Amino acid sequence: MSDKQRAREQKHAWIYLFNLGFYILPMVLFSYQVWEIVVMVAAMLIFIGLYYCCYSVPREQMLWPILGMYIIACAVTPLNPGSIALFSYAGFFVGFAYNWRVALVAVTGILLTLAAFHFGPGTRWALFLPYGIVIVVTVSIFGRVERLRQQHAEEQERDAEEIERLATSVERERIARDLHDILGHTLSSIILKSDLANAQLSKRRYDEASEQLVELSEIARESLSQVRQSVSGYKHGGLQLELRRLEQRLADGGFSTRITGTPPIIDEQRETSLVLAITELVTNIIRHSNGQQCLIHFDETANTYHIKVTDNGNCHEVSSGNGLQGVELRMKELGGSVAISANKGCEVALLLPKLAEQQV
């Protein structure tokens, strides 16, 4: 389940607490001492905390909250036969979190626990076992159905993201074609006007040369406007897609490339800056490095993403030209930094701080 889906499910988790009515009802119908009421209410509050914990963690991390719910249900059963509601929640999350074989074994264990209480110490309700079996089995099936529903939703979300990436790729190709057509014509016109102005100047026809330069300026301004219109709304294809394209560019330039680690999942604006920064570093390698290998490595700590772009060329000193200055500016705008090392090749490390909600 994605973080967005998990937040959405947790927002509505309180609705399913209605089943606790089975637990609360005996507290109204039966006569209890004050301390017993206090114990049962405290157990219910801890149980609700574990319930929300299950909603807030991935399926792989639900084992301990489920065990906690099961233990609380066992502890209160001698006092309150409505504990079948608590067992049913444990059954739901078992059906939701595990494959059907594990879930079947776990649900069977819960049913055997109900039987042990019913035929062993006994409970304050003669129908504890029959009702418990029906409720636990039914709710466990609901948990299994919910797992299948969310898996289907995740697949749909992945398909939608892939469609969006493909659409973005098509848009990039359209922009490339438009720019090719616009700039091809415009640059030809600029070259022609420049040659004419130069010819007029050589003949000392300054008025005619000035006229050509005015037309040249108008062509350049019009070209700039057309380029802006063409690229308005442009979005890159995402960090993963851009990395594959950069890898291909490096291969075309004669570099073998390795991309290691897990690229960060960040918001669009920060991802765009990171894509442009890595693209500039790769361009520098293709233009200036005399090496044959390039490594792009991703790592992270609790507060920071680390990205290293390294080549194995003979590099002893790095001059900070416009490209590297642009990279440093982009990182600075994001609150990050750039570190450059020229020991056994050139290594540029980008440090990008995580946002508060991304920090572990």
Short mmCIF file of N, CA, C and O in Angstrom, two decimals, residues 19 22 84-85 88 125 130-140:
data_model
loop_
_atom_site.label_atom_id
_atom_site.label_comp_id
_atom_site.label_asym_id
_atom_site.label_seq_id
_atom_site.Cartn_x
_atom_site.Cartn_y
_atom_site.Cartn_z
N ASN A 19 -17.76 -2.36 15.61
CA ASN A 19 -17.82 -3.75 16.07
C ASN A 19 -17.49 -3.86 17.55
O ASN A 19 -17.79 -4.89 18.19
N PHE A 22 -20.06 -5.01 20.46
CA PHE A 22 -20.20 -6.34 21.06
C PHE A 22 -19.40 -6.44 22.36
O PHE A 22 -19.76 -7.22 23.24
N ILE A 84 -15.12 -11.55 21.83
CA ILE A 84 -15.16 -12.11 20.47
C ILE A 84 -14.98 -11.00 19.44
O ILE A 84 -14.45 -11.25 18.35
N ALA A 85 -15.39 -9.77 19.78
CA ALA A 85 -15.18 -8.64 18.87
C ALA A 85 -13.70 -8.36 18.72
O ALA A 85 -13.21 -8.07 17.62
N SER A 88 -12.15 -10.87 16.56
CA SER A 88 -12.52 -10.69 15.15
C SER A 88 -11.61 -9.66 14.48
O SER A 88 -11.26 -9.82 13.31
N TRP A 125 -21.18 -16.27 28.94
CA TRP A 125 -22.16 -16.32 27.86
C TRP A 125 -22.15 -17.70 27.23
O TRP A 125 -21.14 -18.15 26.74
N PRO A 130 -20.27 -20.37 19.54
CA PRO A 130 -20.96 -20.30 18.25
C PRO A 130 -20.91 -18.91 17.62
O PRO A 130 -20.58 -18.77 16.44
N TYR A 131 -21.22 -17.90 18.42
CA TYR A 131 -21.17 -16.54 17.88
C TYR A 131 -19.74 -16.15 17.53
O TYR A 131 -19.49 -15.45 16.54
N GLY A 132 -18.80 -16.57 18.36
CA GLY A 132 -17.39 -16.23 18.11
C GLY A 132 -16.90 -16.80 16.79
O GLY A 132 -16.21 -16.13 16.02
N ILE A 133 -17.27 -18.07 16.51
CA ILE A 133 -16.85 -18.69 15.24
C ILE A 133 -17.40 -17.91 14.05
O ILE A 133 -16.67 -17.59 13.09
N VAL A 134 -18.69 -17.60 14.12
CA VAL A 134 -19.33 -16.90 12.99
C VAL A 134 -18.67 -15.53 12.77
O VAL A 134 -18.33 -15.16 11.63
N ILE A 135 -18.50 -14.78 13.84
CA ILE A 135 -17.97 -13.42 13.70
C ILE A 135 -16.51 -13.43 13.26
O ILE A 135 -16.11 -12.71 12.34
N VAL A 136 -15.68 -14.27 13.87
CA VAL A 136 -14.25 -14.30 13.53
C VAL A 136 -14.05 -14.75 12.10
O VAL A 136 -13.28 -14.13 11.33
N VAL A 137 -14.74 -15.81 11.68
CA VAL A 137 -14.57 -16.31 10.31
C VAL A 137 -15.05 -15.27 9.30
O VAL A 137 -14.37 -14.98 8.30
N THR A 138 -16.20 -14.67 9.56
CA THR A 138 -16.74 -13.67 8.63
C THR A 138 -15.82 -12.48 8.48
O THR A 138 -15.51 -12.03 7.37
N VAL A 139 -15.38 -11.93 9.61
CA VAL A 139 -14.52 -10.75 9.55
C VAL A 139 -13.16 -11.08 8.95
O VAL A 139 -12.56 -10.25 8.24
N SER A 140 -12.66 -12.28 9.19
CA SER A 140 -11.38 -12.69 8.58
C SER A 140 -11.51 -12.74 7.06
O SER A 140 -10.58 -12.35 6.33
#
